[in-house]
Amino acid sequence: MNITATLIGQMLVFAALIWFIKAVLWEPMINMLEDRRARIAEGLAAAERGAHEQELAQERAKEALAEAKQQAAEIIAQAQRRSSEIIDEAKNAAREEGERLKVAAEAEIEREVAKAREDLRKDVSAIALQGVEKILGKEVDSSVHSKVLDELASQI
Amino acid sequence: MSTSADPISAHPVQYIQHHLTNWCIGCDPETHKPSSIVDFGAFFLDTFLWSVFLAGLFAWGAWYVGKNLDPDKPGPFQNLVEAIVEFVNQQVKDIFPGSNPYIGPIGLTIFVWVFLMNAMDLVPVDLIPGFTAWVAGLFGADPHNVYMKVVPTTNLDTTFGLAIVVFAMIVYYNIKVKGFVGYAKQYLFHPFGKFLIPVNIVMTTIEELAKPVSLALRLFGNMFAGELLFLLIALLSFSYMVLPAQVLLGVLWAIFHILVITLQAFIFMLLTIVYLGLAHQEEH
């Protein structure tokens, strides 16, 4: 329990040790720990950002999907509408065509009838005259009876 | 180391005396003690060599870890050092106002070095002295005159050496932060104001000197008492009948001493940080 020259030695060793520890261990290690802390914080932030972005992307994908579904539904509805329209149009066209054909046929028939009547009208006086000549046994002048013949012909 | 022809229990006072005597250069050749309580002609080689050896061990470990720092894959030793460094750094952050890059290294050095020196107390009390005496005997020296005190912190030189360096730093930072005039004012007007300047000077001087003295004596007292108790437990080997008691007491005291050596190192570090923190505060 004395104070001796060892005191001086211990003080010098202590001071040198502080300096050495500061230079060799403390500063590099504190810097490294600081760096590591920063890197961990950065990594966590990046992970957070990534998760957030993924969430957003999922949201967007969901939206896109919903939109696509809606569009598809619209397209199908449109197609159905269009097909029924086409069917209707086709029906109408067919009906009109049929109508037109019927009218044309009727007109043809009418024309035929008129033509037959015309032919008949032309022939009726001759046939009537021939019939009368046969009945009377003599020639009959058609011009004398043309009025009667015309009347007959108009009755047809 | 006791031999059957020379049982230590036969002369317990000599045994303890022998263990409490340093390997000294410049001491009285008869008593192996310094001539007076303060004797700068004497030099305790064992205290100095062991503390230098432990400082070297710490420095080598620090250098080894510092050189191989790997932020991504720290090895077990780096993990341990990191934990200690973070622990000390946290103490500094909690206690120390402002920032000073030297406080952390000072705290770490005190904590680890004092811990290592204290830990020498856990080496069986007769192991190293006995080995030294045996080696000295091989070279023809008288084993009874070979002294080896292995715990540097059971020596006032070591504890005062640390405390005086801390005190020097307290004074240095006081003057650096407050200026010489500010530091002098602290002596003149603290704690009783300007009307009791003589009292203030005495009070503040005692207060300031109490810091290193309490640091040094607390550590010295704890470690000296601990070592003495280990010596007393070693004396219990006078009979095979009490051997179980010796073993039991030795184990218990050693386990308790693990707490003491760590705690004393921690307290020395903590108070150093507190004192240096006070030195950095303008008014307290």
Short mmCIF file of C-alpha atoms in Angstrom, two decimals:
data_model
loop_
_atom_site.label_atom_id
_atom_site.label_comp_id
_atom_site.label_asym_id
_atom_site.label_seq_id
_atom_site.Cartn_x
_atom_site.Cartn_y
_atom_site.Cartn_z
CA MET A 1 0.00 0.00 0.00
CA ASN A 2 2.49 2.52 -1.19
CA ILE A 3 2.76 5.00 -3.97
CA THR A 4 5.83 4.28 -6.04
CA ALA A 5 7.31 4.97 -9.42
CA THR A 6 4.96 2.33 -10.78
CA LEU A 7 2.33 5.08 -10.72
CA ILE A 8 4.10 6.93 -13.52
CA GLY A 9 4.37 3.75 -15.56
CA GLN A 10 0.69 2.94 -15.09
CA MET A 11 -0.34 6.44 -16.14
CA LEU A 12 1.75 6.23 -19.28
CA VAL A 13 0.42 2.78 -20.11
CA PHE A 14 -3.15 3.99 -19.56
CA ALA A 15 -2.74 7.06 -21.75
CA ALA A 16 -1.08 5.06 -24.51
CA LEU A 17 -3.76 2.41 -24.29
CA ILE A 18 -6.56 5.00 -24.63
CA TRP A 19 -4.89 6.43 -27.70
CA PHE A 20 -4.28 3.00 -29.22
CA ILE A 21 -7.82 1.75 -28.55
CA LYS A 22 -9.30 4.90 -30.04
CA ALA A 23 -7.25 4.61 -33.21
CA VAL A 24 -7.43 0.87 -33.72
CA LEU A 25 -10.78 -0.25 -32.38
CA TRP A 26 -13.16 2.51 -31.35
CA GLU A 27 -13.23 4.67 -34.45
CA PRO A 28 -13.31 1.89 -37.08
CA MET A 29 -15.91 -0.02 -35.13
CA ILE A 30 -18.17 2.96 -34.42
CA ASN A 31 -17.98 3.92 -38.10
CA MET A 32 -18.77 0.36 -39.13
CA LEU A 33 -21.70 0.17 -36.73
CA GLU A 34 -22.98 3.50 -38.01
CA ASP A 35 -22.67 2.29 -41.61
CA ARG A 36 -24.39 -0.95 -40.78
CA ARG A 37 -27.20 0.88 -39.01
CA ALA A 38 -27.66 3.12 -42.03
CA ARG A 39 -27.61 0.15 -44.37
CA ILE A 40 -30.16 -1.76 -42.33
CA ALA A 41 -32.43 1.27 -42.21
CA GLU A 42 -32.00 1.67 -45.96
CA GLY A 43 -32.77 -1.99 -46.57
CA LEU A 44 -35.87 -1.85 -44.41
CA ALA A 45 -37.04 1.29 -46.19
CA ALA A 46 -36.44 -0.37 -49.56
CA ALA A 47 -38.39 -3.42 -48.44
CA GLU A 48 -41.19 -1.17 -47.31
CA ARG A 49 -41.16 0.63 -50.63
CA GLY A 50 -41.13 -2.68 -52.49
CA ALA A 51 -44.09 -3.98 -50.51
CA HIS A 52 -45.94 -0.74 -51.14
CA GLU A 53 -45.20 -0.89 -54.83
CA GLN A 54 -46.32 -4.48 -55.00
CA GLU A 55 -49.57 -3.48 -53.33
CA LEU A 56 -50.03 -0.72 -55.87
CA ALA A 57 -49.25 -3.10 -58.72
CA GLN A 58 -51.79 -5.58 -57.40
CA GLU A 59 -54.32 -2.80 -57.17
CA ARG A 60 -53.56 -1.77 -60.73
CA ALA A 61 -53.75 -5.36 -61.95
CA LYS A 62 -57.11 -5.75 -60.28
CA GLU A 63 -58.34 -2.57 -61.89
CA ALA A 64 -57.06 -3.64 -65.30
CA LEU A 65 -58.72 -7.00 -64.91
CA ALA A 66 -62.02 -5.43 -63.92
CA GLU A 67 -61.80 -3.06 -66.84
CA ALA A 68 -61.03 -5.88 -69.25
CA LYS A 69 -63.98 -7.86 -67.94
CA GLN A 70 -66.24 -4.91 -68.38
CA GLN A 71 -64.99 -4.33 -71.89
CA ALA A 72 -65.47 -7.96 -72.75
CA ALA A 73 -68.99 -7.84 -71.43
CA GLU A 74 -69.65 -4.72 -73.45
CA ILE A 75 -68.21 -6.31 -76.56
CA ILE A 76 -70.37 -9.40 -76.09
CA ALA A 77 -73.45 -7.30 -75.53
CA GLN A 78 -72.66 -5.26 -78.61
CA ALA A 79 -72.11 -8.38 -80.63
CA GLN A 80 -75.40 -9.81 -79.47
CA ARG A 81 -77.13 -6.58 -80.33
CA ARG A 82 -75.45 -6.50 -83.68
CA SER A 83 -76.37 -10.11 -84.43
CA SER A 84 -80.00 -9.54 -83.59
CA GLU A 85 -79.89 -6.46 -85.75
CA ILE A 86 -78.42 -8.42 -88.61
CA ILE A 87 -81.06 -11.08 -88.18
CA ASP A 88 -83.76 -8.45 -88.17
CA GLU A 89 -82.28 -6.79 -91.19
CA ALA A 90 -82.10 -10.12 -92.98
CA LYS A 91 -85.68 -10.86 -92.06
CA ASN A 92 -86.81 -7.50 -93.32
CA ALA A 93 -84.84 -7.86 -96.49
CA ALA A 94 -86.31 -11.31 -97.04
CA ARG A 95 -89.78 -10.05 -96.39
CA GLU A 96 -89.32 -7.14 -98.77
CA GLU A 97 -87.84 -9.37 -101.42
CA GLY A 98 -90.76 -11.73 -101.06
CA GLU A 99 -93.16 -8.84 -101.31
CA ARG A 100 -91.37 -7.54 -104.33
CA LEU A 101 -91.41 -10.96 -106.01
CA LYS A 102 -95.11 -11.34 -105.24
CA VAL A 103 -95.90 -7.95 -106.72
CA ALA A 104 -93.83 -8.72 -109.76
CA ALA A 105 -95.59 -12.06 -110.16
CA GLU A 106 -98.97 -10.45 -109.76
CA ALA A 107 -98.05 -7.82 -112.31
CA GLU A 108 -96.89 -10.55 -114.65
CA ILE A 109 -100.13 -12.44 -114.17
CA GLU A 110 -102.10 -9.28 -114.78
CA ARG A 111 -100.11 -8.58 -117.85
CA GLU A 112 -100.69 -12.13 -119.08
CA VAL A 113 -104.40 -11.84 -118.38
CA ALA A 114 -104.57 -8.52 -120.18
CA LYS A 115 -102.66 -9.96 -123.05
CA ALA A 116 -104.93 -13.01 -123.21
CA ARG A 117 -107.93 -10.73 -123.05
CA GLU A 118 -106.46 -8.61 -125.82
CA ASP A 119 -105.83 -11.71 -127.92
CA LEU A 120 -109.28 -12.97 -127.16
CA ARG A 121 -110.75 -9.63 -127.98
CA LYS A 122 -108.94 -9.69 -131.31
CA ASP A 123 -110.12 -13.17 -132.04
CA VAL A 124 -113.68 -12.91 -130.68
CA SER A 125 -115.15 -11.05 -133.65
CA ALA A 126 -113.59 -13.49 -136.07
CA ILE A 127 -114.85 -16.46 -133.98
CA ALA A 128 -118.24 -14.85 -133.65
CA LEU A 129 -118.41 -14.20 -137.36
CA GLN A 130 -117.34 -17.76 -138.16
CA GLY A 131 -119.96 -19.04 -135.75
CA VAL A 132 -122.66 -16.82 -137.21
CA GLU A 133 -121.66 -17.78 -140.81
CA LYS A 134 -121.91 -21.40 -139.86
CA ILE A 135 -125.29 -20.84 -138.33
CA LEU A 136 -126.58 -18.75 -141.19
CA GLY A 137 -124.77 -20.56 -143.95
CA LYS A 138 -123.77 -17.38 -145.67
CA GLU A 139 -121.24 -14.73 -145.63
CA VAL A 140 -121.65 -11.94 -143.27
CA ASP A 141 -120.03 -8.62 -143.77
CA SER A 142 -118.14 -7.83 -140.69
CA SER A 143 -118.04 -4.16 -141.32
CA VAL A 144 -121.86 -4.03 -141.25
CA HIS A 145 -121.91 -5.54 -137.83
CA SER A 146 -118.81 -4.12 -136.53
CA LYS A 147 -120.68 -2.19 -133.87
CA VAL A 148 -122.22 -5.35 -132.46
CA LEU A 149 -118.91 -7.13 -132.67
CA ASP A 150 -117.06 -4.40 -130.89
CA GLU A 151 -119.70 -4.39 -128.17
CA LEU A 152 -119.22 -8.13 -127.81
CA ALA A 153 -115.52 -7.80 -127.70
CA SER A 154 -115.65 -5.10 -125.02
CA GLN A 155 -117.70 -7.37 -122.85
CA ILE A 156 -114.89 -9.77 -122.50
CA MET B 1 2.63 -23.14 -3.51
CA SER B 2 2.68 -25.19 -0.35
CA THR B 3 4.66 -28.32 0.07
CA SER B 4 4.05 -31.05 2.61
CA ALA B 5 7.21 -30.05 4.44
CA ASP B 6 6.12 -26.45 4.53
CA PRO B 7 2.39 -26.27 5.21
CA ILE B 8 1.08 -22.78 4.80
CA SER B 9 -1.22 -23.13 7.77
CA ALA B 10 1.83 -23.45 9.97
CA HIS B 11 2.63 -19.79 9.56
CA PRO B 12 -0.45 -18.02 8.20
CA VAL B 13 0.87 -14.51 8.83
CA GLN B 14 3.98 -15.13 6.78
CA TYR B 15 1.87 -16.74 4.07
CA ILE B 16 -0.37 -13.70 3.76
CA GLN B 17 2.55 -11.29 4.13
CA HIS B 18 4.37 -13.09 1.37
CA HIS B 19 1.35 -12.87 -0.91
CA LEU B 20 0.92 -9.18 -0.20
CA THR B 21 4.50 -8.32 -1.05
CA ASN B 22 5.38 -7.08 -4.50
CA TRP B 23 8.25 -8.01 -6.73
CA CYS B 24 10.00 -4.73 -6.16
CA ILE B 25 12.98 -2.93 -7.58
CA GLY B 26 14.50 -0.36 -5.29
CA CYS B 27 12.79 -1.57 -2.14
CA ASP B 28 14.39 -2.25 1.20
CA PRO B 29 16.31 -5.54 0.73
CA GLU B 30 15.29 -6.78 4.16
CA THR B 31 11.59 -5.95 4.33
CA HIS B 32 10.97 -5.91 0.55
CA LYS B 33 8.82 -2.84 1.13
CA PRO B 34 9.26 0.72 -0.08
CA SER B 35 10.96 2.87 2.52
CA SER B 36 7.98 5.17 2.99
CA ILE B 37 4.36 5.47 1.99
CA VAL B 38 5.34 7.55 -1.05
CA ASP B 39 8.62 6.34 -2.45
CA PHE B 40 9.41 7.10 -6.05
CA GLY B 41 12.66 5.19 -5.78
CA ALA B 42 10.78 1.91 -5.75
CA PHE B 43 9.17 0.18 -8.68
CA PHE B 44 6.75 -2.73 -8.51
CA LEU B 45 7.75 -4.88 -11.43
CA ASP B 46 4.99 -7.49 -11.02
CA THR B 47 2.17 -4.92 -10.96
CA PHE B 48 3.63 -3.13 -13.93
CA LEU B 49 4.35 -6.24 -15.99
CA TRP B 50 0.95 -7.79 -15.39
CA SER B 51 -0.90 -4.58 -16.20
CA VAL B 52 1.23 -4.13 -19.33
CA PHE B 53 0.63 -7.75 -20.28
CA LEU B 54 -3.14 -7.29 -19.90
CA ALA B 55 -3.03 -3.96 -21.70
CA GLY B 56 -1.14 -5.70 -24.47
CA LEU B 57 -3.70 -8.48 -24.55
CA PHE B 58 -6.49 -5.93 -24.84
CA ALA B 59 -4.58 -3.92 -27.43
CA TRP B 60 -3.86 -7.03 -29.48
CA GLY B 61 -7.52 -8.09 -29.35
CA ALA B 62 -8.59 -4.58 -30.32
CA TRP B 63 -6.10 -4.49 -33.17
CA TYR B 64 -7.13 -7.94 -34.35
CA VAL B 65 -10.83 -7.10 -34.37
CA GLY B 66 -10.27 -3.63 -35.79
CA LYS B 67 -8.18 -5.01 -38.65
CA ASN B 68 -10.67 -7.76 -39.53
CA LEU B 69 -13.87 -5.75 -39.19
CA ASP B 70 -16.55 -7.43 -41.26
CA PRO B 71 -19.88 -5.58 -41.24
CA ASP B 72 -21.74 -8.42 -42.94
CA LYS B 73 -20.45 -11.57 -41.28
CA PRO B 74 -19.04 -10.73 -37.85
CA GLY B 75 -17.20 -13.57 -36.16
CA PRO B 76 -17.87 -14.52 -32.55
CA PHE B 77 -14.99 -12.43 -31.22
CA GLN B 78 -16.10 -9.40 -33.21
CA ASN B 79 -19.63 -9.93 -31.92
CA LEU B 80 -18.36 -9.88 -28.35
CA VAL B 81 -16.30 -6.73 -28.92
CA GLU B 82 -19.21 -5.10 -30.75
CA ALA B 83 -21.48 -5.82 -27.81
CA ILE B 84 -18.99 -4.25 -25.37
CA VAL B 85 -18.39 -1.24 -27.61
CA GLU B 86 -22.12 -0.69 -28.10
CA PHE B 87 -22.66 -1.05 -24.37
CA VAL B 88 -20.03 1.58 -23.55
CA ASN B 89 -21.24 3.82 -26.35
CA GLN B 90 -24.79 3.61 -25.01
CA GLN B 91 -23.57 4.63 -21.54
CA VAL B 92 -21.72 7.57 -23.05
CA LYS B 93 -24.78 8.60 -25.07
CA ASP B 94 -27.02 8.37 -22.01
CA ILE B 95 -24.75 10.20 -19.60
CA PHE B 96 -22.46 12.48 -21.55
CA PRO B 97 -23.85 15.81 -22.78
CA GLY B 98 -22.78 16.86 -26.25
CA SER B 99 -20.17 14.85 -28.08
CA ASN B 100 -16.49 14.27 -27.59
CA PRO B 101 -14.78 11.54 -29.61
CA TYR B 102 -12.42 10.71 -26.72
CA ILE B 103 -15.01 9.86 -24.07
CA GLY B 104 -15.99 6.55 -25.68
CA PRO B 105 -12.43 5.22 -26.04
CA ILE B 106 -11.61 6.35 -22.49
CA GLY B 107 -14.65 4.54 -21.12
CA LEU B 108 -13.98 1.40 -23.15
CA THR B 109 -10.31 1.31 -22.15
CA ILE B 110 -11.13 1.70 -18.47
CA PHE B 111 -13.88 -0.88 -18.57
CA VAL B 112 -11.97 -3.60 -20.38
CA TRP B 113 -8.55 -2.98 -18.90
CA VAL B 114 -9.79 -2.71 -15.32
CA PHE B 115 -11.95 -5.78 -15.88
CA LEU B 116 -8.96 -7.77 -17.14
CA MET B 117 -6.79 -6.63 -14.23
CA ASN B 118 -9.53 -7.43 -11.74
CA ALA B 119 -10.07 -10.80 -13.38
CA MET B 120 -6.55 -11.80 -12.37
CA ASP B 121 -8.10 -12.15 -8.93
CA LEU B 122 -9.94 -15.24 -10.16
CA VAL B 123 -6.72 -17.05 -10.94
CA PRO B 124 -6.02 -19.34 -7.97
CA VAL B 125 -3.99 -17.31 -5.49
CA ASP B 126 -1.03 -19.66 -5.33
CA LEU B 127 -0.86 -20.65 -8.98
CA ILE B 128 1.21 -17.87 -10.54
CA PRO B 129 3.27 -16.97 -7.43
CA GLY B 130 4.03 -20.66 -6.90
CA PHE B 131 5.00 -21.15 -10.53
CA THR B 132 7.21 -18.08 -10.41
CA ALA B 133 8.88 -19.26 -7.22
CA TRP B 134 9.48 -22.67 -8.82
CA VAL B 135 11.00 -21.10 -11.95
CA ALA B 136 13.14 -18.77 -9.80
CA GLY B 137 14.23 -21.77 -7.76
CA LEU B 138 15.48 -23.41 -10.95
CA PHE B 139 17.75 -20.40 -11.41
CA GLY B 140 19.05 -20.75 -7.87
CA ALA B 141 17.00 -18.08 -6.13
CA ASP B 142 15.42 -18.59 -2.73
CA PRO B 143 11.70 -19.21 -3.34
CA HIS B 144 10.86 -17.41 -0.13
CA ASN B 145 12.30 -14.22 -1.50
CA VAL B 146 10.48 -14.39 -4.82
CA TYR B 147 7.41 -12.22 -4.78
CA MET B 148 4.67 -12.09 -7.37
CA LYS B 149 1.45 -10.16 -6.81
CA VAL B 150 -0.65 -10.79 -9.90
CA VAL B 151 -3.66 -8.48 -9.45
CA PRO B 152 -2.54 -5.01 -10.53
CA THR B 153 -5.68 -3.34 -9.18
CA THR B 154 -4.84 -4.46 -5.63
CA ASN B 155 -2.05 -1.92 -5.87
CA LEU B 156 -2.61 1.77 -5.22
CA ASP B 157 -0.23 2.70 -8.00
CA THR B 158 -2.53 1.23 -10.62
CA THR B 159 -5.78 2.63 -9.27
CA PHE B 160 -4.26 6.05 -8.62
CA GLY B 161 -2.54 5.96 -11.98
CA LEU B 162 -5.92 5.55 -13.66
CA ALA B 163 -7.62 8.08 -11.38
CA ILE B 164 -4.93 10.71 -11.85
CA VAL B 165 -5.17 10.43 -15.63
CA VAL B 166 -8.94 10.79 -15.33
CA PHE B 167 -8.45 13.76 -13.01
CA ALA B 168 -6.05 15.37 -15.48
CA MET B 169 -8.68 14.97 -18.18
CA ILE B 170 -11.34 16.47 -15.90
CA VAL B 171 -9.15 19.55 -15.35
CA TYR B 172 -8.20 19.72 -19.04
CA TYR B 173 -11.79 19.61 -20.28
CA ASN B 174 -12.96 22.01 -17.57
CA ILE B 175 -10.45 24.57 -18.78
CA LYS B 176 -11.07 23.78 -22.44
CA VAL B 177 -14.86 24.13 -22.18
CA LYS B 178 -15.19 26.88 -19.56
CA GLY B 179 -11.92 28.66 -20.10
CA PHE B 180 -9.39 29.18 -17.35
CA VAL B 181 -11.42 32.04 -15.89
CA GLY B 182 -14.63 30.02 -15.93
CA TYR B 183 -12.91 27.15 -14.16
CA ALA B 184 -11.41 29.48 -11.58
CA LYS B 185 -14.84 31.06 -11.04
CA GLN B 186 -16.17 27.62 -10.23
CA TYR B 187 -13.66 27.42 -7.38
CA LEU B 188 -14.42 30.94 -6.21
CA PHE B 189 -18.23 31.10 -6.37
CA HIS B 190 -19.30 27.52 -6.04
CA PRO B 191 -21.28 26.37 -4.07
CA PHE B 192 -22.07 29.31 -1.72
CA GLY B 193 -21.95 32.39 -3.93
CA LYS B 194 -19.59 35.34 -3.84
CA PHE B 195 -19.70 36.13 -0.12
CA LEU B 196 -17.98 32.96 1.04
CA ILE B 197 -15.07 32.78 -1.37
CA PRO B 198 -12.55 31.17 1.03
CA VAL B 199 -15.07 28.51 2.00
CA ASN B 200 -15.92 27.99 -1.65
CA ILE B 201 -12.29 27.42 -2.58
CA VAL B 202 -11.86 24.80 0.11
CA MET B 203 -15.17 23.12 -0.66
CA THR B 204 -14.65 22.93 -4.42
CA THR B 205 -11.06 21.78 -4.04
CA ILE B 206 -12.17 18.97 -1.75
CA GLU B 207 -15.00 18.15 -4.12
CA GLU B 208 -12.67 17.97 -7.11
CA LEU B 209 -9.97 16.00 -5.29
CA ALA B 210 -12.55 13.61 -3.89
CA LYS B 211 -13.29 12.44 -7.42
CA PRO B 212 -9.94 10.78 -8.22
CA VAL B 213 -9.37 9.71 -4.63
CA SER B 214 -12.75 7.99 -4.38
CA LEU B 215 -12.25 6.38 -7.81
CA ALA B 216 -8.85 5.02 -6.83
CA LEU B 217 -9.68 3.92 -3.30
CA ARG B 218 -13.00 2.29 -4.21
CA LEU B 219 -11.39 0.05 -6.79
CA PHE B 220 -8.33 -0.63 -4.64
CA GLY B 221 -10.41 -1.43 -1.56
CA ASN B 222 -12.73 -3.80 -3.33
CA MET B 223 -9.97 -5.70 -5.07
CA PHE B 224 -7.66 -5.78 -2.08
CA ALA B 225 -10.42 -7.09 0.16
CA GLY B 226 -11.35 -9.66 -2.44
CA GLU B 227 -7.81 -10.90 -2.75
CA LEU B 228 -7.39 -11.02 1.02
CA LEU B 229 -10.48 -13.14 1.30
CA PHE B 230 -9.14 -15.54 -1.32
CA LEU B 231 -5.94 -15.79 0.75
CA LEU B 232 -7.91 -16.48 3.92
CA ILE B 233 -9.90 -19.17 2.14
CA ALA B 234 -6.61 -20.66 0.92
CA LEU B 235 -5.48 -20.87 4.54
CA LEU B 236 -8.33 -23.28 5.25
CA SER B 237 -6.20 -26.07 3.79
CA PHE B 238 -4.74 -26.90 7.22
CA SER B 239 -6.68 -30.18 7.36
CA TYR B 240 -8.38 -32.54 4.98
CA MET B 241 -11.42 -32.25 7.21
CA VAL B 242 -12.03 -28.64 6.24
CA LEU B 243 -11.22 -29.17 2.57
CA PRO B 244 -14.92 -29.26 1.59
CA ALA B 245 -15.43 -25.97 3.40
CA GLN B 246 -12.48 -24.47 1.59
CA VAL B 247 -13.75 -25.62 -1.79
CA LEU B 248 -17.29 -24.45 -1.07
CA LEU B 249 -16.21 -21.04 0.22
CA GLY B 250 -13.72 -20.62 -2.60
CA VAL B 251 -16.37 -21.39 -5.21
CA LEU B 252 -18.92 -19.10 -3.61
CA TRP B 253 -16.50 -16.22 -3.22
CA ALA B 254 -15.19 -16.68 -6.76
CA ILE B 255 -18.72 -16.62 -8.17
CA PHE B 256 -19.54 -13.54 -6.13
CA HIS B 257 -16.25 -12.00 -7.18
CA ILE B 258 -17.20 -12.32 -10.86
CA LEU B 259 -19.91 -9.82 -10.05
CA VAL B 260 -17.53 -7.60 -8.05
CA ILE B 261 -14.81 -7.37 -10.68
CA THR B 262 -17.31 -6.56 -13.42
CA LEU B 263 -19.17 -4.09 -11.24
CA GLN B 264 -16.01 -2.28 -10.13
CA ALA B 265 -14.81 -1.96 -13.72
CA PHE B 266 -18.24 -0.69 -14.72
CA ILE B 267 -18.42 1.80 -11.82
CA PHE B 268 -14.97 3.17 -12.62
CA MET B 269 -16.00 3.67 -16.23
CA LEU B 270 -19.40 5.14 -15.38
CA LEU B 271 -18.02 7.65 -12.85
CA THR B 272 -15.30 8.67 -15.29
CA ILE B 273 -17.97 9.42 -17.90
CA VAL B 274 -20.05 11.29 -15.32
CA TYR B 275 -17.09 13.38 -14.13
CA LEU B 276 -16.02 14.21 -17.68
CA GLY B 277 -19.64 15.05 -18.47
CA LEU B 278 -19.72 17.46 -15.53
CA ALA B 279 -16.50 19.02 -16.81
CA HIS B 280 -18.28 19.74 -20.11
CA GLN B 281 -21.28 21.45 -18.54
CA GLU B 282 -21.20 25.19 -18.22
CA GLU B 283 -23.10 25.32 -14.95
CA HIS B 284 -24.01 22.59 -12.60
#
